[in-house]
mmCIF file of C-alpha atoms in Angstrom:
data_model
loop_
_atom_site.group_PDB
_atom_site.id
_atom_site.type_symbol
_atom_site.label_atom_id
_atom_site.label_comp_id
_atom_site.label_asym_id
_atom_site.label_seq_id
_atom_site.Cartn_x
_atom_site.Cartn_y
_atom_site.Cartn_z
ATOM 1 C CA MET A 1 0.048 -0.305 -0.034
ATOM 2 C CA LYS A 2 1.688 3.470 -0.982
ATOM 3 C CA TYR A 3 2.437 5.336 1.789
ATOM 4 C CA LYS A 4 0.672 8.507 3.550
ATOM 5 C CA THR A 5 1.036 11.975 4.601
ATOM 6 C CA PRO A 6 -0.950 13.212 7.558
ATOM 7 C CA LYS A 7 -3.629 15.568 7.416
ATOM 8 C CA ILE A 8 -4.365 19.042 8.474
ATOM 9 C CA GLU A 9 -6.567 17.400 11.944
ATOM 10 C CA GLU A 10 -3.781 15.449 12.390
ATOM 11 C CA LEU A 11 -1.205 17.921 12.098
ATOM 12 C CA PHE A 12 -3.121 19.928 14.402
ATOM 13 C CA GLU A 13 -3.991 17.670 17.398
ATOM 14 C CA ALA A 14 0.122 17.086 16.983
ATOM 15 C CA GLY A 15 0.688 20.206 17.480
ATOM 16 C CA ALA A 16 2.655 21.166 14.692
ATOM 17 C CA HIS A 17 0.946 24.334 14.812
ATOM 18 C CA TYR A 18 2.615 25.768 17.138
ATOM 19 C CA GLY A 19 5.661 28.458 16.837
ATOM 20 C CA HIS A 20 7.770 30.753 18.872
ATOM 21 C CA GLN A 21 7.142 33.609 20.472
ATOM 22 C CA VAL A 22 6.740 36.193 18.138
ATOM 23 C CA ARG A 23 9.678 38.473 19.384
ATOM 24 C CA ARG A 24 11.949 35.195 18.644
ATOM 25 C CA TRP A 25 10.128 34.986 14.975
ATOM 26 C CA HIS A 26 12.675 35.049 11.894
ATOM 27 C CA PRO A 27 11.264 37.290 8.825
ATOM 28 C CA ARG A 28 11.575 34.788 6.041
ATOM 29 C CA MET A 29 9.142 32.389 7.593
ATOM 30 C CA SER A 30 6.265 35.207 7.457
ATOM 31 C CA LYS A 31 5.056 33.518 4.628
ATOM 32 C CA TYR A 32 4.073 30.295 6.600
ATOM 33 C CA ILE A 33 2.544 32.187 9.775
ATOM 34 C CA TYR A 34 -1.257 31.806 10.115
ATOM 35 C CA SER A 35 -1.669 34.378 13.093
ATOM 36 C CA ALA A 36 -0.406 35.485 16.290
ATOM 37 C CA LYS A 37 -2.092 33.894 19.388
ATOM 38 C CA ASP A 38 -1.372 34.695 23.000
ATOM 39 C CA ASN A 39 2.570 36.368 21.751
ATOM 40 C CA VAL A 40 2.915 33.033 19.826
ATOM 41 C CA HIS A 41 2.693 32.517 15.997
ATOM 42 C CA ILE A 42 0.768 30.009 14.726
ATOM 43 C CA ILE A 43 1.719 28.395 11.588
ATOM 44 C CA ASP A 44 -0.308 27.455 8.984
ATOM 45 C CA LEU A 45 -1.576 24.235 8.834
ATOM 46 C CA GLU A 46 -3.086 24.163 5.181
ATOM 47 C CA GLN A 47 0.765 25.010 3.919
ATOM 48 C CA THR A 48 2.099 22.372 5.837
ATOM 49 C CA GLU A 49 -0.253 19.370 4.477
ATOM 50 C CA LYS A 50 0.790 20.582 0.934
ATOM 51 C CA LEU A 51 4.563 20.850 1.811
ATOM 52 C CA ILE A 52 4.993 17.658 3.734
ATOM 53 C CA ALA A 53 3.152 15.856 0.683
ATOM 54 C CA LYS A 54 6.017 17.218 -1.943
ATOM 55 C CA ALA A 55 8.746 16.795 0.614
ATOM 56 C CA ALA A 56 7.482 13.005 0.521
ATOM 57 C CA GLU A 57 7.058 12.401 -2.700
ATOM 58 C CA PHE A 58 10.797 14.001 -3.494
ATOM 59 C CA LEU A 59 12.599 11.473 -0.964
ATOM 60 C CA HIS A 60 9.995 9.078 -2.485
ATOM 61 C CA GLU A 61 11.450 9.093 -5.869
ATOM 62 C CA VAL A 62 14.741 9.649 -4.234
ATOM 63 C CA ALA A 63 14.439 5.778 -2.347
ATOM 64 C CA LYS A 64 13.033 4.283 -5.672
ATOM 65 C CA LYS A 65 16.526 4.662 -7.698
ATOM 66 C CA GLY A 66 18.192 3.034 -4.614
ATOM 67 C CA ASP A 67 19.881 6.367 -3.845
ATOM 68 C CA GLN A 68 20.961 7.086 0.433
ATOM 69 C CA ILE A 69 19.334 9.532 2.138
ATOM 70 C CA ILE A 70 20.730 11.111 5.700
ATOM 71 C CA PHE A 71 18.558 11.671 8.483
ATOM 72 C CA VAL A 72 19.745 14.858 10.704
ATOM 73 C CA GLY A 73 18.691 15.614 14.405
ATOM 74 C CA THR A 74 20.782 16.357 16.863
ATOM 75 C CA LYS A 75 18.698 18.045 19.499
ATOM 76 C CA ARG A 76 17.241 16.207 22.558
ATOM 77 C CA GLN A 77 13.949 15.753 21.460
ATOM 78 C CA ALA A 78 14.570 14.195 17.891
ATOM 79 C CA ARG A 79 17.935 12.190 18.545
ATOM 80 C CA GLY A 80 15.219 9.114 19.498
ATOM 81 C CA ILE A 81 12.639 9.557 16.255
ATOM 82 C CA ILE A 82 15.440 10.404 13.724
ATOM 83 C CA GLU A 83 17.589 7.164 14.743
ATOM 84 C CA ASP A 84 14.176 5.118 15.217
ATOM 85 C CA ASN A 85 12.735 6.242 11.588
ATOM 86 C CA ALA A 86 15.839 6.283 9.418
ATOM 87 C CA LYS A 87 15.993 2.188 10.708
ATOM 88 C CA LYS A 88 12.748 1.782 9.682
ATOM 89 C CA CYS A 89 13.512 2.913 6.348
ATOM 90 C CA GLY A 90 16.627 2.019 5.746
ATOM 91 C CA ALA A 91 18.270 5.672 5.535
ATOM 92 C CA LEU A 92 21.584 6.709 7.467
ATOM 93 C CA TRP A 93 21.205 9.083 10.660
ATOM 94 C CA VAL A 94 23.107 11.297 12.226
ATOM 95 C CA ASN A 95 21.390 12.334 15.500
ATOM 96 C CA GLU A 96 24.419 12.645 18.072
ATOM 97 C CA ARG A 97 26.829 15.872 16.565
ATOM 98 C CA TRP A 98 27.190 16.441 13.049
ATOM 99 C CA LEU A 99 30.688 15.522 12.121
ATOM 100 C CA GLY A 100 32.398 18.315 9.913
ATOM 101 C CA GLY A 101 33.223 17.328 6.483
ATOM 102 C CA THR A 102 30.815 14.717 6.335
ATOM 103 C CA MET A 103 30.055 15.906 2.903
ATOM 104 C CA THR A 104 32.631 17.950 2.149
ATOM 105 C CA ASN A 105 35.447 15.227 2.900
ATOM 106 C CA TYR A 106 34.210 11.512 2.662
ATOM 107 C CA LYS A 107 37.506 10.231 3.367
ATOM 108 C CA THR A 108 37.508 11.281 7.269
ATOM 109 C CA ILE A 109 34.060 9.581 7.306
ATOM 110 C CA LYS A 110 35.391 6.531 5.800
ATOM 111 C CA LYS A 111 38.405 6.118 8.099
ATOM 112 C CA ASN A 112 36.458 6.814 10.666
ATOM 113 C CA VAL A 113 33.610 4.186 9.760
ATOM 114 C CA ASP A 114 36.397 1.795 8.489
ATOM 115 C CA LYS A 115 37.901 1.914 12.430
ATOM 116 C CA LEU A 116 34.176 1.860 14.317
ATOM 117 C CA LEU A 117 34.034 -1.674 12.329
ATOM 118 C CA THR A 118 37.309 -2.706 12.810
ATOM 119 C CA HIS A 119 37.191 -2.085 16.292
ATOM 120 C CA ILE A 120 33.674 -4.265 16.624
ATOM 121 C CA ARG A 121 34.823 -7.322 14.375
ATOM 122 C CA LYS A 122 37.858 -7.869 16.673
ATOM 123 C CA ARG A 123 35.908 -7.066 19.993
ATOM 124 C CA GLU A 124 33.255 -9.938 18.775
ATOM 125 C CA ALA A 125 36.463 -12.297 17.304
ATOM 126 C CA GLY A 126 37.925 -12.315 20.940
ATOM 127 C CA GLU A 127 40.695 -10.326 19.560
ATOM 128 C CA TYR A 128 41.098 -7.816 22.599
ATOM 129 C CA SER A 129 40.707 -10.659 25.413
ATOM 130 C CA LYS A 130 44.531 -10.736 25.863
ATOM 131 C CA TYR A 131 44.394 -6.986 26.397
ATOM 132 C CA THR A 132 44.519 -5.504 29.628
ATOM 133 C CA LYS A 133 41.477 -4.123 31.296
ATOM 134 C CA LYS A 134 42.851 -0.807 30.862
ATOM 135 C CA GLU A 135 43.436 -0.953 27.791
ATOM 136 C CA ARG A 136 40.028 -2.576 26.618
ATOM 137 C CA LEU A 137 38.597 0.243 28.750
ATOM 138 C CA LEU A 138 39.447 2.627 26.344
ATOM 139 C CA ILE A 139 39.007 0.865 23.564
ATOM 140 C CA ASP A 140 35.247 0.587 24.528
ATOM 141 C CA ARG A 141 35.493 4.282 25.124
ATOM 142 C CA GLU A 142 36.564 4.701 21.643
ATOM 143 C CA VAL A 143 33.861 2.885 20.060
ATOM 144 C CA GLU A 144 31.505 4.967 22.117
ATOM 145 C CA LYS A 145 32.613 7.757 20.699
ATOM 146 C CA LEU A 146 32.977 6.598 17.293
ATOM 147 C CA GLN A 147 29.550 5.260 17.766
ATOM 148 C CA LYS A 148 28.128 8.137 18.628
ATOM 149 C CA ILE A 149 30.196 10.238 15.504
ATOM 150 C CA VAL A 150 29.296 7.778 12.683
ATOM 151 C CA GLY A 151 27.460 4.889 14.125
ATOM 152 C CA GLY A 152 24.583 5.605 11.756
ATOM 153 C CA LEU A 153 27.065 6.417 8.932
ATOM 154 C CA THR A 154 28.342 2.656 8.402
ATOM 155 C CA ASN A 155 27.152 2.004 5.181
ATOM 156 C CA LEU A 156 27.744 5.296 3.970
ATOM 157 C CA ASN A 157 29.035 5.069 0.117
ATOM 158 C CA GLY A 158 29.586 8.447 -1.116
ATOM 159 C CA ILE A 159 27.528 11.816 -1.140
ATOM 160 C CA PRO A 160 23.957 10.849 -0.194
ATOM 161 C CA ALA A 161 21.569 11.749 -2.263
ATOM 162 C CA ALA A 162 19.499 14.184 0.083
ATOM 163 C CA ILE A 163 19.059 14.872 3.337
ATOM 164 C CA VAL A 164 15.885 15.248 5.570
ATOM 165 C CA VAL A 165 16.920 17.626 8.496
ATOM 166 C CA VAL A 166 15.443 18.791 11.993
ATOM 167 C CA ASP A 167 15.718 22.346 13.073
ATOM 168 C CA PRO A 168 18.462 24.069 10.274
ATOM 169 C CA ARG A 169 18.892 26.605 12.733
ATOM 170 C CA LYS A 170 20.927 23.302 14.625
ATOM 171 C CA GLU A 171 22.161 21.816 12.096
ATOM 172 C CA LYS A 172 23.505 24.724 9.945
ATOM 173 C CA THR A 173 27.029 22.852 9.796
ATOM 174 C CA ALA A 174 25.013 19.925 7.490
ATOM 175 C CA VAL A 175 22.852 22.193 5.668
ATOM 176 C CA ASN A 176 25.589 24.869 4.675
ATOM 177 C CA GLU A 177 28.134 21.366 3.506
ATOM 178 C CA SER A 178 25.049 19.777 1.607
ATOM 179 C CA ASN A 179 24.055 23.292 -0.138
ATOM 180 C CA LYS A 180 28.215 23.184 -1.167
ATOM 181 C CA MET A 181 27.515 19.963 -2.095
ATOM 182 C CA HIS A 182 24.388 20.791 -4.504
ATOM 183 C CA VAL A 183 22.311 17.606 -1.831
ATOM 184 C CA PRO A 184 19.016 18.400 -1.584
ATOM 185 C CA VAL A 185 17.890 19.318 1.642
ATOM 186 C CA VAL A 186 14.553 18.563 3.667
ATOM 187 C CA SER A 187 14.138 20.011 6.597
ATOM 188 C CA LEU A 188 11.608 20.843 9.105
ATOM 189 C CA VAL A 189 11.298 24.563 9.775
ATOM 190 C CA ASP A 190 9.895 26.267 12.890
ATOM 191 C CA THR A 191 8.938 30.253 13.343
ATOM 192 C CA ASN A 192 12.395 30.996 14.730
ATOM 193 C CA SER A 193 14.457 29.763 12.072
ATOM 194 C CA ASP A 194 16.527 30.570 8.414
ATOM 195 C CA PRO A 195 14.722 28.621 5.630
ATOM 196 C CA SER A 196 17.536 29.558 3.429
ATOM 197 C CA GLY A 197 19.335 27.067 2.140
ATOM 198 C CA VAL A 198 16.431 24.764 2.657
ATOM 199 C CA ASP A 199 14.738 22.940 -0.864
ATOM 200 C CA TYR A 200 12.026 21.550 0.737
ATOM 201 C CA ILE A 201 10.451 23.475 3.506
ATOM 202 C CA ILE A 202 8.389 21.786 5.930
ATOM 203 C CA PRO A 203 6.692 24.406 8.623
ATOM 204 C CA CYS A 204 5.976 23.372 11.671
ATOM 205 C CA ASN A 205 6.282 22.391 15.786
ATOM 206 C CA ASP A 206 10.426 21.424 15.412
ATOM 207 C CA ASP A 207 10.440 20.773 19.666
ATOM 208 C CA ALA A 208 7.076 18.983 20.251
ATOM 209 C CA ILE A 209 7.838 15.222 19.978
ATOM 210 C CA LYS A 210 4.273 14.494 18.754
ATOM 211 C CA SER A 211 4.837 16.604 15.967
ATOM 212 C CA LEU A 212 8.374 15.337 14.784
ATOM 213 C CA SER A 213 7.043 11.765 15.237
ATOM 214 C CA LEU A 214 4.345 12.184 13.284
ATOM 215 C CA ILE A 215 5.890 14.037 10.360
ATOM 216 C CA VAL A 216 9.248 12.397 10.336
ATOM 217 C CA GLY A 217 7.049 9.095 10.778
ATOM 218 C CA SER A 218 5.341 9.695 7.181
ATOM 219 C CA LEU A 219 8.767 10.926 5.691
ATOM 220 C CA ALA A 220 10.261 7.404 6.805
ATOM 221 C CA ASP A 221 7.714 5.640 5.348
ATOM 222 C CA ALA A 222 7.367 7.193 1.625
ATOM 223 C CA ILE A 223 10.927 6.510 1.784
ATOM 224 C CA GLU A 224 10.520 2.903 3.040
ATOM 225 C CA ASP A 225 7.838 2.364 0.327
ATOM 226 C CA GLY A 226 10.166 3.808 -2.569
ATOM 227 C CA TYR A 227 12.866 1.303 -1.664
ATOM 228 C CA LYS A 228 10.753 -1.676 -1.788
ATOM 229 C CA GLU A 229 9.872 -0.462 -5.121
ATOM 230 C CA PHE A 230 12.973 -0.198 -5.579
ATOM 231 C CA GLU A 231 13.656 -4.155 -4.741
ATOM 232 C CA LYS A 232 10.817 -4.786 -6.622
ATOM 233 C CA ASP A 233 12.144 -3.722 -9.582
ATOM 234 C CA LYS A 234 15.747 -5.106 -9.304
ATOM 235 C CA GLU A 235 14.349 -8.464 -8.998
ATOM 236 C CA LYS A 236 12.030 -8.230 -12.044
ATOM 237 C CA ILE A 237 15.069 -7.428 -13.935
ATOM 238 C CA LYS A 238 17.089 -10.011 -12.522
ATOM 239 C CA ALA A 239 14.097 -11.921 -13.449
ATOM 240 C CA ASP A 240 13.757 -11.181 -17.109
ATOM 241 C CA LYS A 241 17.171 -11.423 -17.904
ATOM 242 C CA ALA A 242 17.347 -14.540 -16.537
ATOM 243 C CA ALA A 243 13.954 -15.865 -18.528
ATOM 244 C CA ALA A 244 16.051 -13.925 -21.556
ATOM 245 C CA ASP A 245 18.967 -16.038 -20.881
ATOM 246 C CA LYS A 246 16.871 -19.085 -20.471
ATOM 247 C CA LYS A 247 15.067 -18.547 -23.970
ATOM 248 C CA ALA A 248 18.062 -17.763 -25.671
ATOM 249 C CA LYS A 249 20.045 -21.233 -24.999
ATOM 250 C CA GLU A 250 16.699 -22.828 -25.981
ATOM 251 C CA GLU A 251 16.573 -21.346 -29.231
ATOM 252 C CA ALA A 252 20.514 -21.967 -29.390
ATOM 253 C CA GLU A 253 20.070 -25.941 -29.124
ATOM 254 C CA GLU A 254 17.371 -25.669 -31.031
ATOM 255 C CA ILE A 255 19.723 -25.140 -34.607
ATOM 256 C CA ARG A 256 21.742 -28.292 -34.135
ATOM 257 C CA PRO A 257 23.089 -30.029 -36.615
ATOM 258 C CA ILE A 258 23.738 -26.462 -38.358
ATOM 259 C CA ILE A 259 23.360 -25.321 -41.562
ATOM 260 C CA VAL A 260 24.119 -22.641 -43.233
ATOM 261 C CA LYS A 261 24.082 -22.088 -47.291
ATOM 262 C CA GLY A 262 24.557 -25.625 -47.695
ATOM 263 C CA VAL A 263 27.174 -26.158 -45.385
ATOM 264 C CA GLU A 264 26.986 -28.517 -42.412
ATOM 265 C CA VAL A 265 29.065 -27.093 -39.253
ATOM 266 C CA THR A 266 30.949 -29.342 -37.110
ATOM 267 C CA GLU A 267 29.830 -30.013 -33.244
ATOM 268 C CA GLU A 268 33.238 -28.312 -31.834
ATOM 269 C CA VAL A 269 32.120 -24.753 -33.733
ATOM 270 C CA ALA A 270 28.835 -24.999 -33.416
ATOM 271 C CA ASP A 271 28.963 -24.915 -29.678
ATOM 272 C CA LYS A 272 31.596 -21.990 -29.893
ATOM 273 C CA VAL A 273 29.009 -20.039 -31.422
ATOM 274 C CA ILE A 274 26.447 -20.793 -29.851
ATOM 275 C CA LYS A 275 28.073 -19.744 -26.681
ATOM 276 C CA GLU A 276 29.237 -16.642 -28.197
ATOM 277 C CA ALA A 277 26.234 -15.736 -29.668
ATOM 278 C CA VAL A 278 24.131 -16.115 -26.117
ATOM 279 C CA LYS A 279 26.480 -14.266 -24.224
ATOM 280 C CA LYS A 280 26.231 -11.482 -26.879
ATOM 281 C CA GLU A 281 22.633 -11.401 -27.297
ATOM 282 C CA LYS A 282 22.917 -11.830 -31.023
ATOM 283 C CA PRO A 283 21.502 -13.413 -33.926
ATOM 284 C CA LEU A 284 22.670 -16.481 -34.156
ATOM 285 C CA GLU A 285 23.396 -16.968 -38.085
ATOM 286 C CA LYS A 286 25.525 -14.200 -38.504
ATOM 287 C CA ASP A 287 28.039 -15.588 -35.616
ATOM 288 C CA ILE A 288 28.260 -18.968 -37.507
ATOM 289 C CA VAL A 289 28.651 -17.429 -41.000
ATOM 290 C CA GLU A 290 31.747 -15.650 -39.757
ATOM 291 C CA ALA A 291 32.788 -19.159 -38.549
ATOM 292 C CA ILE A 292 32.713 -20.974 -40.977
ATOM 293 C CA SER A 293 34.131 -18.590 -43.437
#
């Protein structure tokens, strides 16, 4: 079943319409503000609903191609939501600290990921049992530190196709690096944040857990659905190729003994020609003529 995005009623119930105090607003968010109540800005949920759907559609298309997506949210209330939803949909995540250069210096990230995976492999294999208690403690601390920094990026194979951010104000470095590397940014943006640098803006309350869970969860559903379609397409291509190979072999077997222009071809030559024709997926007759000429 195709993914669904939240409607206005659901967003309202989750408190997604509550912005920040009027005095803390950012002027570039004015077009997404519906009104003000008790000195707090109220976000226009009609726009939020449409923009979530637009962002979800974009992420779904990215996932359909099998491309990688990173979820980024290091503020306290977003950490668990980011990790849980990224794991659920097959995306990558950063929820402790964005390491400078994650986008612009992939070699450094890869080095840290390799170090983490090596530690984990050696520890599981019992290779650290020969070390002293103090040495093992130091290794455990390094593993814990690396887990926080790159634990959600262990499958990263290069520059991602998109990132999903909670609060671009908090994740300014991630947004700036993405802009520099021309990586599209999808972001939940509250009334106190500058939306510049965000390609797919989702105006909403980016502090309330209910709001974050609802919106991030819906984006994760779209990504998960896209990855499932990618896997189905991959299996279909594989099945189609297998069927084509089988058909080619069956057709090739029907040609023995082979006679072209009145000349009988030896079994040895026929075998060679058939194998080459199947491999190249070419018409057999042309190859046979070439072989006996």
